[in-house]
Short mmCIF file of C-alpha atoms in Angstrom, two decimals:
data_model
loop_
_atom_site.label_atom_id
_atom_site.label_comp_id
_atom_site.label_asym_id
_atom_site.label_seq_id
_atom_site.Cartn_x
_atom_site.Cartn_y
_atom_site.Cartn_z
CA MET A 1 -11.80 26.17 33.39
CA THR A 2 -14.13 28.19 31.23
CA SER A 3 -14.65 28.15 27.50
CA ASN A 4 -12.64 30.54 25.30
CA VAL A 5 -15.06 29.93 22.43
CA PRO A 6 -18.02 32.32 22.26
CA SER A 7 -21.24 30.55 23.15
CA SER A 8 -23.74 30.06 20.37
CA VAL A 9 -26.62 32.46 20.11
CA THR A 10 -28.70 29.82 18.36
CA SER A 11 -30.20 26.56 19.58
CA ALA A 12 -28.67 24.54 16.75
CA PRO A 13 -27.05 21.25 17.82
CA ARG A 14 -23.30 21.56 18.42
CA ILE A 15 -21.20 18.91 16.69
CA LEU A 16 -17.64 18.45 17.96
CA ILE A 17 -15.17 16.54 15.73
CA VAL A 18 -12.08 15.32 17.56
CA GLY A 19 -9.19 15.07 15.09
CA GLY A 20 -8.66 16.55 11.63
CA GLY A 21 -7.13 13.57 9.85
CA TYR A 22 -8.78 11.46 7.16
CA ALA A 23 -11.97 10.62 8.97
CA GLY A 24 -12.31 13.96 10.74
CA PHE A 25 -11.72 16.09 7.64
CA TYR A 26 -14.05 14.04 5.44
CA THR A 27 -16.77 14.04 8.10
CA ALA A 28 -16.65 17.84 8.37
CA TRP A 29 -16.41 18.24 4.59
CA LYS A 30 -19.47 16.05 4.04
CA LEU A 31 -21.43 17.75 6.82
CA GLU A 32 -20.84 21.12 5.17
CA LYS A 33 -22.34 19.80 1.94
CA LEU A 34 -25.37 18.12 3.53
CA LEU A 35 -26.39 20.29 6.48
CA ARG A 36 -29.09 22.87 5.91
CA LYS A 37 -28.38 26.44 6.88
CA GLY A 38 -28.56 26.78 10.67
CA GLU A 39 -29.24 23.07 11.15
CA ALA A 40 -26.08 22.48 13.22
CA GLU A 41 -22.80 24.10 14.26
CA VAL A 42 -19.64 22.11 13.55
CA THR A 43 -16.30 22.49 15.34
CA ILE A 44 -13.20 20.47 14.47
CA VAL A 45 -10.29 20.30 16.94
CA ASP A 46 -6.78 19.31 15.93
CA PRO A 47 -3.35 20.68 16.92
CA LEU A 48 -2.28 20.69 13.26
CA PRO A 49 -4.04 22.92 10.70
CA TYR A 50 -4.01 20.29 7.95
CA MET A 51 -4.97 16.76 6.98
CA THR A 52 -2.08 14.58 5.79
CA TYR A 53 -2.68 12.31 2.81
CA GLN A 54 -0.67 9.44 4.29
CA PRO A 55 -0.39 7.22 1.17
CA PHE A 56 1.90 9.90 -0.25
CA LEU A 57 4.35 9.84 2.67
CA PRO A 58 6.73 7.30 1.07
CA GLU A 59 6.90 9.44 -2.09
CA VAL A 60 7.48 12.58 -0.02
CA ALA A 61 10.32 10.76 1.74
CA ALA A 62 11.79 9.93 -1.68
CA GLY A 63 11.37 13.46 -3.06
CA SER A 64 8.82 12.43 -5.70
CA ILE A 65 6.08 14.68 -4.27
CA GLU A 66 6.38 18.13 -2.72
CA ALA A 67 5.60 17.90 0.99
CA ARG A 68 3.08 20.78 1.06
CA HIS A 69 1.15 19.23 -1.82
CA SER A 70 0.48 16.13 0.30
CA VAL A 71 -1.51 17.93 2.98
CA VAL A 72 -4.92 19.62 2.89
CA ALA A 73 -5.38 22.91 4.74
CA LEU A 74 -8.42 22.63 7.03
CA ARG A 75 -9.20 26.35 7.04
CA ARG A 76 -9.08 26.61 3.24
CA HIS A 77 -11.45 23.73 2.54
CA LEU A 78 -13.77 23.83 5.58
CA LYS A 79 -15.53 27.14 5.05
CA LYS A 80 -18.46 26.59 7.43
CA THR A 81 -16.62 24.74 10.19
CA THR A 82 -14.93 26.30 13.22
CA VAL A 83 -11.32 25.07 13.26
CA VAL A 84 -9.62 25.03 16.67
CA ALA A 85 -5.86 24.45 16.91
CA ALA A 86 -5.80 22.31 20.04
CA LYS A 87 -5.87 18.82 21.50
CA VAL A 88 -8.86 17.21 23.14
CA THR A 89 -7.34 15.93 26.38
CA GLY A 90 -10.53 14.86 28.10
CA ILE A 91 -14.04 13.72 27.20
CA ARG A 92 -16.82 13.55 29.80
CA HIS A 93 -19.64 12.34 27.64
CA ALA A 94 -21.87 11.93 30.66
CA ASP A 95 -21.86 15.74 30.82
CA LYS A 96 -21.26 16.19 27.06
CA THR A 97 -18.16 18.22 27.85
CA ALA A 98 -14.68 18.06 26.31
CA THR A 99 -11.46 19.49 27.70
CA ILE A 100 -9.71 21.53 25.03
CA THR A 101 -5.97 22.16 25.42
CA PRO A 102 -4.99 24.76 22.80
CA ILE A 103 -1.51 25.09 21.31
CA ALA A 104 -1.33 28.47 23.09
CA GLY A 105 -3.25 29.48 26.18
CA GLU A 106 -4.94 27.68 29.03
CA PRO A 107 -7.18 24.58 28.78
CA TYR A 108 -10.91 25.13 28.80
CA GLU A 109 -14.19 23.21 28.69
CA LEU A 110 -16.34 22.97 25.57
CA GLN A 111 -19.96 21.82 25.59
CA TYR A 112 -21.35 19.76 22.71
CA ASP A 113 -24.47 17.86 21.70
CA GLN A 114 -22.89 15.34 19.31
CA ILE A 115 -19.27 14.19 19.42
CA VAL A 116 -17.40 12.53 16.55
CA VAL A 117 -14.12 10.89 17.62
CA THR A 118 -11.75 10.59 14.66
CA ALA A 119 -8.41 11.09 16.42
CA GLY A 120 -6.61 8.52 14.26
CA ALA A 121 -3.63 6.42 15.26
CA VAL A 122 -0.01 6.87 16.25
CA SER A 123 3.03 4.63 15.77
CA ARG A 124 2.95 1.62 18.05
CA THR A 125 6.38 0.74 19.40
CA PHE A 126 7.75 -1.76 21.88
CA PRO A 127 10.21 -1.14 24.74
CA ILE A 128 13.20 -2.15 22.63
CA PRO A 129 16.43 -0.48 23.81
CA GLY A 130 17.36 2.45 21.59
CA ILE A 131 14.20 2.66 19.47
CA ALA A 132 12.66 5.64 21.28
CA ASP A 133 15.97 7.53 21.02
CA ASN A 134 17.15 6.61 17.52
CA ALA A 135 14.22 5.60 15.28
CA ILE A 136 11.74 7.74 13.36
CA GLY A 137 8.17 6.87 12.39
CA LEU A 138 6.24 7.45 9.17
CA LYS A 139 2.87 8.81 10.28
CA THR A 140 3.34 12.53 9.67
CA ILE A 141 4.51 14.77 6.85
CA GLU A 142 7.25 16.11 9.10
CA GLU A 143 8.67 12.61 9.56
CA ALA A 144 8.67 11.97 5.81
CA VAL A 145 10.56 15.21 5.14
CA ALA A 146 13.06 14.46 7.91
CA ILE A 147 13.73 10.98 6.48
CA ARG A 148 14.43 12.41 3.02
CA ASP A 149 16.73 15.14 4.32
CA ARG A 150 18.58 12.73 6.61
CA LEU A 151 19.35 10.32 3.77
CA MET A 152 20.55 13.11 1.50
CA SER A 153 22.66 14.69 4.25
CA ASN A 154 24.23 11.32 4.93
CA PHE A 155 25.25 11.11 1.27
CA ASP A 156 26.90 14.53 1.57
CA LYS A 157 28.81 13.42 4.68
CA ALA A 158 29.76 10.03 3.24
CA SER A 159 31.17 11.64 0.11
CA THR A 160 33.82 13.35 2.26
CA LEU A 161 34.91 10.19 4.11
CA PRO A 162 37.19 7.34 3.04
CA PRO A 163 35.70 3.83 2.83
CA GLY A 164 35.21 2.38 6.28
CA PRO A 165 32.75 1.80 9.16
CA ASP A 166 31.81 5.47 9.54
CA ARG A 167 30.88 5.81 5.88
CA ASP A 168 29.06 2.46 5.85
CA ARG A 169 26.91 3.59 8.78
CA LEU A 170 25.88 6.75 6.92
CA LEU A 171 24.94 4.79 3.80
CA THR A 172 22.88 2.13 5.60
CA VAL A 173 19.09 2.34 5.99
CA VAL A 174 17.02 0.00 8.19
CA VAL A 175 13.22 -0.16 7.94
CA VAL A 176 11.27 -2.09 10.58
CA GLY A 177 7.93 -3.53 9.44
CA GLY A 178 6.95 -5.29 6.21
CA GLY A 179 3.43 -3.96 5.76
CA PHE A 180 2.46 -1.59 2.97
CA ALA A 181 3.97 1.50 4.60
CA GLY A 182 7.25 -0.25 5.34
CA ILE A 183 7.66 -1.80 1.91
CA GLU A 184 6.71 1.41 0.09
CA VAL A 185 9.14 3.66 1.98
CA PHE A 186 11.82 0.97 1.75
CA ALA A 187 11.47 0.66 -2.03
CA GLU A 188 11.11 4.41 -2.57
CA LEU A 189 14.27 5.18 -0.58
CA ARG A 190 16.13 2.47 -2.47
CA SER A 191 15.05 4.22 -5.67
CA LEU A 192 16.14 7.61 -4.30
CA ALA A 193 19.55 6.26 -3.28
CA SER A 194 20.07 4.84 -6.76
CA SER A 195 19.40 8.32 -8.18
CA LEU A 196 21.74 9.98 -5.69
CA VAL A 197 24.65 7.68 -6.57
CA LYS A 198 24.74 9.23 -10.07
CA SER A 199 25.49 12.62 -8.49
CA TYR A 200 28.20 11.38 -6.11
CA PRO A 201 31.24 9.99 -7.97
CA GLN A 202 32.80 9.09 -4.62
CA ILE A 203 29.97 6.62 -3.84
CA THR A 204 29.04 3.48 -5.77
CA PHE A 205 25.77 1.55 -5.77
CA ASP A 206 27.43 -1.26 -3.78
CA ASP A 207 28.36 1.22 -1.04
CA THR A 208 24.67 1.66 -0.13
CA HIS A 209 22.96 -0.87 2.12
CA PHE A 210 19.20 -1.30 2.64
CA HIS A 211 17.69 -3.72 5.18
CA LEU A 212 14.04 -4.38 6.07
CA VAL A 213 13.19 -6.35 9.21
CA GLU A 214 9.87 -8.26 9.40
CA ALA A 215 8.85 -10.51 12.28
CA MET A 216 6.47 -12.56 10.13
CA GLY A 217 7.37 -15.04 7.44
CA ARG A 218 6.04 -12.82 4.62
CA ILE A 219 5.55 -9.18 3.68
CA MET A 220 2.46 -7.21 2.61
CA PRO A 221 -0.36 -9.39 4.01
CA GLU A 222 -2.83 -7.22 2.04
CA VAL A 223 -1.81 -8.94 -1.22
CA SER A 224 -1.54 -12.58 -2.26
CA LEU A 225 1.48 -14.65 -1.27
CA LYS A 226 2.51 -14.92 -4.92
CA THR A 227 2.45 -11.14 -5.34
CA SER A 228 4.41 -10.58 -2.13
CA GLU A 229 7.05 -13.06 -3.31
CA TRP A 230 7.39 -11.10 -6.57
CA VAL A 231 8.01 -7.95 -4.53
CA LEU A 232 10.73 -9.74 -2.55
CA LYS A 233 12.48 -10.84 -5.75
CA ASP A 234 12.19 -7.34 -7.22
CA LEU A 235 13.74 -5.79 -4.10
CA ALA A 236 16.55 -8.34 -4.14
CA LYS A 237 17.39 -7.41 -7.75
CA ARG A 238 17.72 -3.79 -6.60
CA GLY A 239 20.17 -4.64 -3.83
CA ALA A 240 17.73 -4.44 -0.93
CA PHE A 241 17.72 -7.13 1.77
CA VAL A 242 14.57 -8.33 3.58
CA HIS A 243 14.99 -10.24 6.84
CA LEU A 244 11.88 -12.41 7.36
CA ASP A 245 11.03 -14.22 10.61
CA THR A 246 13.35 -11.76 12.30
CA GLN A 247 12.81 -9.45 15.24
CA LEU A 248 14.65 -6.30 16.19
CA THR A 249 16.07 -6.68 19.71
CA GLY A 250 18.05 -3.47 20.13
CA ALA A 251 19.06 -0.20 18.48
CA VAL A 252 21.37 1.46 21.00
CA ASP A 253 23.58 4.13 19.40
CA GLY A 254 22.22 3.13 15.99
CA ASN A 255 23.51 -0.43 16.17
CA VAL A 256 20.51 -2.48 15.06
CA GLU A 257 20.57 -5.89 16.75
CA LEU A 258 18.51 -8.68 15.20
CA SER A 259 17.17 -11.87 16.75
CA THR A 260 19.47 -13.76 14.34
CA GLY A 261 22.48 -12.27 16.11
CA GLU A 262 23.35 -9.92 13.25
CA VAL A 263 24.26 -6.31 14.10
CA ILE A 264 23.69 -3.57 11.49
CA PRO A 265 25.21 -0.14 12.24
CA THR A 266 23.05 2.60 10.71
CA ASP A 267 22.26 6.28 10.97
CA LEU A 268 18.66 5.95 9.76
CA ILE A 269 16.10 3.61 11.40
CA ILE A 270 12.50 3.90 10.18
CA TRP A 271 9.77 2.29 12.30
CA THR A 272 6.59 1.19 10.50
CA ALA A 273 5.74 -1.89 12.58
CA GLY A 274 2.14 -1.13 13.46
CA VAL A 275 -0.11 1.58 14.84
CA MET A 276 -2.38 2.07 17.83
CA ALA A 277 -5.39 4.26 18.52
CA ASN A 278 -4.50 7.75 19.74
CA PRO A 279 -4.02 7.14 23.48
CA THR A 280 -4.45 10.78 24.50
CA VAL A 281 -8.07 10.77 23.37
CA VAL A 282 -8.96 7.17 24.16
CA ARG A 283 -7.58 7.14 27.71
CA GLY A 284 -8.74 10.65 28.45
CA GLY A 285 -12.43 9.93 27.99
CA ASP A 286 -15.34 7.90 29.32
CA LEU A 287 -16.38 6.30 26.02
CA PRO A 288 -16.27 2.47 25.89
CA VAL A 289 -12.98 0.95 24.71
CA GLU A 290 -12.32 -2.58 23.43
CA GLU A 291 -9.37 -4.83 24.29
CA ARG A 292 -7.02 -3.36 21.64
CA GLY A 293 -7.48 0.18 22.89
CA ARG A 294 -9.92 1.38 20.24
CA ILE A 295 -13.28 3.00 20.83
CA ARG A 296 -15.99 0.37 20.60
CA THR A 297 -18.13 1.28 17.59
CA ARG A 298 -21.23 -0.17 15.96
CA ALA A 299 -21.68 -0.85 12.26
CA ASP A 300 -23.74 2.36 11.96
CA LEU A 301 -20.71 4.24 13.39
CA ARG A 302 -22.38 5.14 16.66
CA VAL A 303 -20.26 4.38 19.73
CA GLY A 304 -21.46 1.25 21.52
CA THR A 305 -22.27 -2.38 20.83
CA ALA A 306 -24.73 -4.13 18.53
CA GLU A 307 -27.18 -4.29 21.44
CA GLU A 308 -27.00 -0.65 22.57
CA PHE A 309 -25.38 2.62 21.59
CA VAL A 310 -24.12 5.71 23.39
CA GLU A 311 -26.45 8.54 22.47
CA GLY A 312 -24.70 11.46 20.83
CA ALA A 313 -21.33 9.72 20.32
CA TRP A 314 -19.79 8.60 17.01
CA ALA A 315 -16.41 7.28 15.89
CA ALA A 316 -14.60 6.34 12.67
CA GLY A 317 -11.17 5.69 11.28
CA ASP A 318 -8.13 4.20 13.01
CA VAL A 319 -9.27 5.19 16.51
CA SER A 320 -12.40 3.05 16.25
CA ALA A 321 -13.22 -0.67 16.17
CA VAL A 322 -15.86 -0.83 13.41
CA PRO A 323 -17.30 -4.26 12.52
CA ASP A 324 -16.38 -5.33 8.99
CA LEU A 325 -19.67 -6.67 7.62
CA SER A 326 -17.96 -7.73 4.37
CA GLY A 327 -16.11 -10.47 6.25
CA GLY A 328 -12.72 -9.31 5.04
CA GLY A 329 -11.51 -7.65 8.22
CA VAL A 330 -9.02 -8.78 10.84
CA GLY A 331 -10.74 -10.23 13.90
CA GLY A 332 -14.06 -9.14 12.47
CA TYR A 333 -13.14 -5.43 12.38
CA CYS A 334 -12.17 -3.02 9.61
CA VAL A 335 -8.42 -2.72 9.18
CA PRO A 336 -6.89 0.73 9.83
CA ASN A 337 -6.40 2.17 6.36
CA ALA A 338 -7.40 5.22 4.34
CA GLN A 339 -9.89 3.30 2.22
CA HIS A 340 -12.07 2.57 5.27
CA ALA A 341 -11.50 5.91 7.00
CA VAL A 342 -12.74 7.98 4.05
CA ARG A 343 -15.81 5.85 3.40
CA GLN A 344 -16.69 5.60 7.10
CA ALA A 345 -16.45 9.38 7.44
CA LYS A 346 -18.80 10.04 4.53
CA LEU A 347 -21.38 7.61 5.90
CA LEU A 348 -20.94 8.95 9.44
CA ALA A 349 -21.85 12.44 8.26
CA LYS A 350 -24.98 11.11 6.53
CA ASN A 351 -25.96 9.01 9.57
CA LEU A 352 -25.45 11.88 12.00
CA ILE A 353 -27.69 14.12 9.94
CA ALA A 354 -30.23 11.30 9.65
CA VAL A 355 -30.39 11.03 13.44
CA LEU A 356 -30.76 14.81 13.80
CA ARG A 357 -33.72 14.61 11.39
CA GLY A 358 -35.30 11.65 13.15
CA GLU A 359 -34.31 9.11 10.51
CA VAL A 360 -32.63 5.70 10.83
CA PRO A 361 -28.84 5.48 10.21
CA ARG A 362 -27.39 2.88 7.84
CA ASP A 363 -24.71 0.28 8.57
CA TYR A 364 -21.24 0.64 7.10
CA PHE A 365 -20.44 -1.98 4.47
CA HIS A 366 -17.47 -1.80 2.18
CA LYS A 367 -15.71 -4.63 0.43
CA ASN A 368 -12.01 -4.03 -0.04
CA MET A 369 -11.36 -2.79 -3.57
CA GLY A 370 -7.81 -4.09 -3.53
CA ALA A 371 -4.39 -2.76 -2.72
CA VAL A 372 -1.92 -0.70 -4.71
CA ALA A 373 1.64 0.25 -3.79
CA GLY A 374 4.44 2.27 -5.35
CA LEU A 375 7.87 0.65 -5.29
CA GLY A 376 9.92 3.57 -6.58
CA LEU A 377 9.77 5.46 -9.87
CA TYR A 378 8.07 3.48 -12.66
CA ASN A 379 7.56 0.40 -10.49
CA GLY A 380 4.61 -0.80 -8.43
CA VAL A 381 2.22 -3.58 -7.54
CA PHE A 382 -1.59 -3.81 -7.67
CA GLN A 383 -3.84 -6.55 -6.28
CA SER A 384 -7.63 -6.82 -6.57
CA GLY A 385 -9.03 -10.26 -5.96
CA ASN A 386 -7.17 -12.65 -8.22
CA LEU A 387 -6.03 -9.84 -10.51
CA ALA A 388 -2.41 -8.81 -9.93
CA LEU A 389 -0.49 -6.17 -11.85
CA LYS A 390 3.23 -5.58 -11.47
CA GLY A 391 5.83 -3.14 -12.69
CA LEU A 392 5.12 -0.04 -14.79
CA ILE A 393 1.39 -0.64 -15.34
CA ALA A 394 0.87 -1.08 -11.59
CA TRP A 395 2.82 2.12 -10.97
CA PHE A 396 0.44 4.00 -13.27
CA ALA A 397 -2.49 2.41 -11.41
CA HIS A 398 -0.98 3.56 -8.11
CA ARG A 399 -0.59 7.15 -9.24
CA GLY A 400 -3.94 7.18 -10.99
CA TYR A 401 -5.81 5.91 -7.95
CA HIS A 402 -4.16 8.24 -5.44
CA GLY A 403 -4.27 11.21 -7.78
CA LEU A 404 -8.05 10.81 -7.96
CA ALA A 405 -8.40 10.02 -4.24
CA MET A 406 -6.59 13.19 -3.14
CA PRO A 407 -9.34 15.47 -1.80
CA SER A 408 -10.24 18.69 -3.65
CA TRP A 409 -9.31 19.72 -7.18
CA GLU A 410 -6.90 22.28 -5.80
CA ARG A 411 -4.81 19.53 -4.20
CA LYS A 412 -5.17 17.17 -7.17
CA TRP A 413 -3.76 19.78 -9.55
CA ARG A 414 -0.80 20.52 -7.30
CA VAL A 415 0.11 16.83 -7.02
CA ILE A 416 -0.42 16.02 -10.72
CA TRP A 417 1.45 19.14 -11.79
CA GLY A 418 4.37 18.10 -9.59
CA TRP A 419 4.37 14.63 -11.15
CA TRP A 420 4.33 16.16 -14.63
CA ASN A 421 7.30 18.42 -13.83
CA ASN A 422 9.27 15.56 -12.32
CA PHE A 423 8.65 13.45 -15.42
CA TRP A 424 10.44 16.02 -17.60
CA LEU A 425 12.84 17.57 -15.10
CA GLY A 426 13.74 14.56 -12.99
CA ARG A 427 13.69 14.04 -9.25
CA ASP A 428 14.39 17.12 -7.11
CA LEU A 429 17.55 16.41 -5.09
CA VAL A 430 17.64 19.56 -2.95
CA ASN A 431 18.46 18.82 0.69
CA LEU A 432 16.88 21.13 3.26
CA GLU A 433 17.85 19.42 6.50
CA ALA A 434 19.15 22.75 7.83
CA VAL A 435 15.54 23.97 7.99
CA GLN A 436 15.24 21.97 11.21
CA ASN A 437 17.69 24.47 12.73
CA PRO A 438 17.06 27.56 10.61
CA ARG A 439 18.88 30.04 12.86
CA TYR A 440 22.28 28.34 12.81
CA VAL A 441 23.89 30.78 10.34
CA PHE A 442 22.33 33.81 11.98
CA GLU A 443 23.47 32.64 15.42
CA GLU A 444 27.01 31.94 14.20
CA PHE A 445 27.62 35.43 12.86
CA ALA A 446 25.25 37.59 14.93
CA ALA A 447 27.04 40.31 16.90
CA ARG A 448 26.56 40.07 20.62
CA PRO A 449 27.17 42.70 23.32
CA ARG A 450 30.57 42.47 24.95
CA PRO A 451 30.39 41.44 28.60
CA ALA A 452 30.77 44.35 30.99
CA GLN A 453 34.29 44.71 32.45
CA PRO A 454 34.37 44.81 36.27
CA VAL A 455 35.63 48.13 37.76
CA GLU A 456 38.41 47.51 40.32
CA ALA A 457 39.94 50.10 42.66
CA ALA A 458 43.70 50.62 42.11
CA ALA A 459 45.55 49.19 45.14
CA PRO A 460 49.05 50.57 46.13
CA LYS A 461 52.05 48.40 45.37
CA ALA A 462 53.41 46.53 48.35
CA ASP A 463 57.03 47.82 47.91
CA ALA A 464 56.11 51.41 47.14
CA PRO A 465 56.93 54.02 49.84
CA ALA A 466 54.02 55.32 51.80
CA PRO A 467 52.98 58.78 50.71
CA SER A 468 54.24 61.53 53.01
CA ALA A 469 51.86 63.78 54.85
CA ALA A 470 51.15 67.11 53.24
CA PRO A 471 53.23 69.96 54.84
CA ALA A 472 51.39 72.24 57.19
CA PRO A 473 50.87 75.74 55.87
CA ALA A 474 53.51 78.28 57.17
CA LYS A 475 52.40 80.84 59.66
CA VAL A 476 52.79 84.43 58.60
CA ALA A 477 54.38 86.66 61.31
CA ALA A 478 52.55 89.79 62.10
CA GLY A 479 54.68 92.85 61.66
#
């Protein structure tokens, strides 16, 4: 395999960033601001041309934020970085070579001098019957849009059916996982369903059923027990059921089976029960990996251990195991969240440039600022140390924090403008599920060529008389 990317005509170090999510985008963005002209060449590789602002996914699923406003176009905001639409399917750091598999075309090899692995995480599932076939995750913007459209389509279908098991299945939502992502999407969808009921006179609030399944004895470990209990009570008031100390044992044909023996028929199962480091990148390389499948990373964000590092290799974000020097991590490592990914990326860019300039990199240290979650329109929860806010004021804190955290003013204005419009105009209830099969109308009515009719030779009828021989021409007598 040979490289499809033109080789550099300069001797500047080549920096390869694997993954364009939080950590990858912010690393490239910061490098563009700090690198001197000609000091290095930066390439970022990701099969998707945008970074997804994942804290907004629950609100996208509930229709509170426009989907396109929740992503950041790499090519628009990375002016000095080469963006490659591809996956990195192999890393041979011993040779400083990566295998690039583009979204179109043949794989090729790409040489680099410094590699930054920020490939993020994917949904971690278990071999539970039916989950792989029936559930949907909440890690991508596409999943959030599909969840919203599915719920709204189910309301349309249910409105045409009489009360009974089929309608109950359509109006039942099951979320698996009681962490922040699970609770937020659960509460946001409950809020959306309450809004939809007003537009469907055939459906009442009591016809809708929301269940969250959590294997632990509490939800939202990021906040205090008292705050999490308030969230449980608030959800209960809104007709949402949380099953604690309960495991999901099956989901065949949409019949959710719980460890308690209960069976919940549903047409929408959302899986938020954990993540794992991107296995395509981790398993396809020769960089050191720790027991949980993450790239072993030092506090200065170089790949390696406290005793030694791998020269020219860096990692950050959910794909990496970065020591949490603040003492607030799980197992001594930073938890996989946006707060760490963004700050690690900014420091990684500074440290990488420091190494290129012969300087000493700094260790990553960040004490958790707290946690904030939206629980539907005008409702939320905020926790920072012993300070806990609930309800409307926490909802404002949630939107304020994430509105400011959204990268670039262009994206901030789009999000805030959407919020402002929704405040006056209400939630947008347009259902675009058909976009997942956009050609269905065209295919239904498109004219097609008629099949050619076979040409058959006409055979004589069995009872018809055989044709007589033609009479011989009469001889003319000579006179």
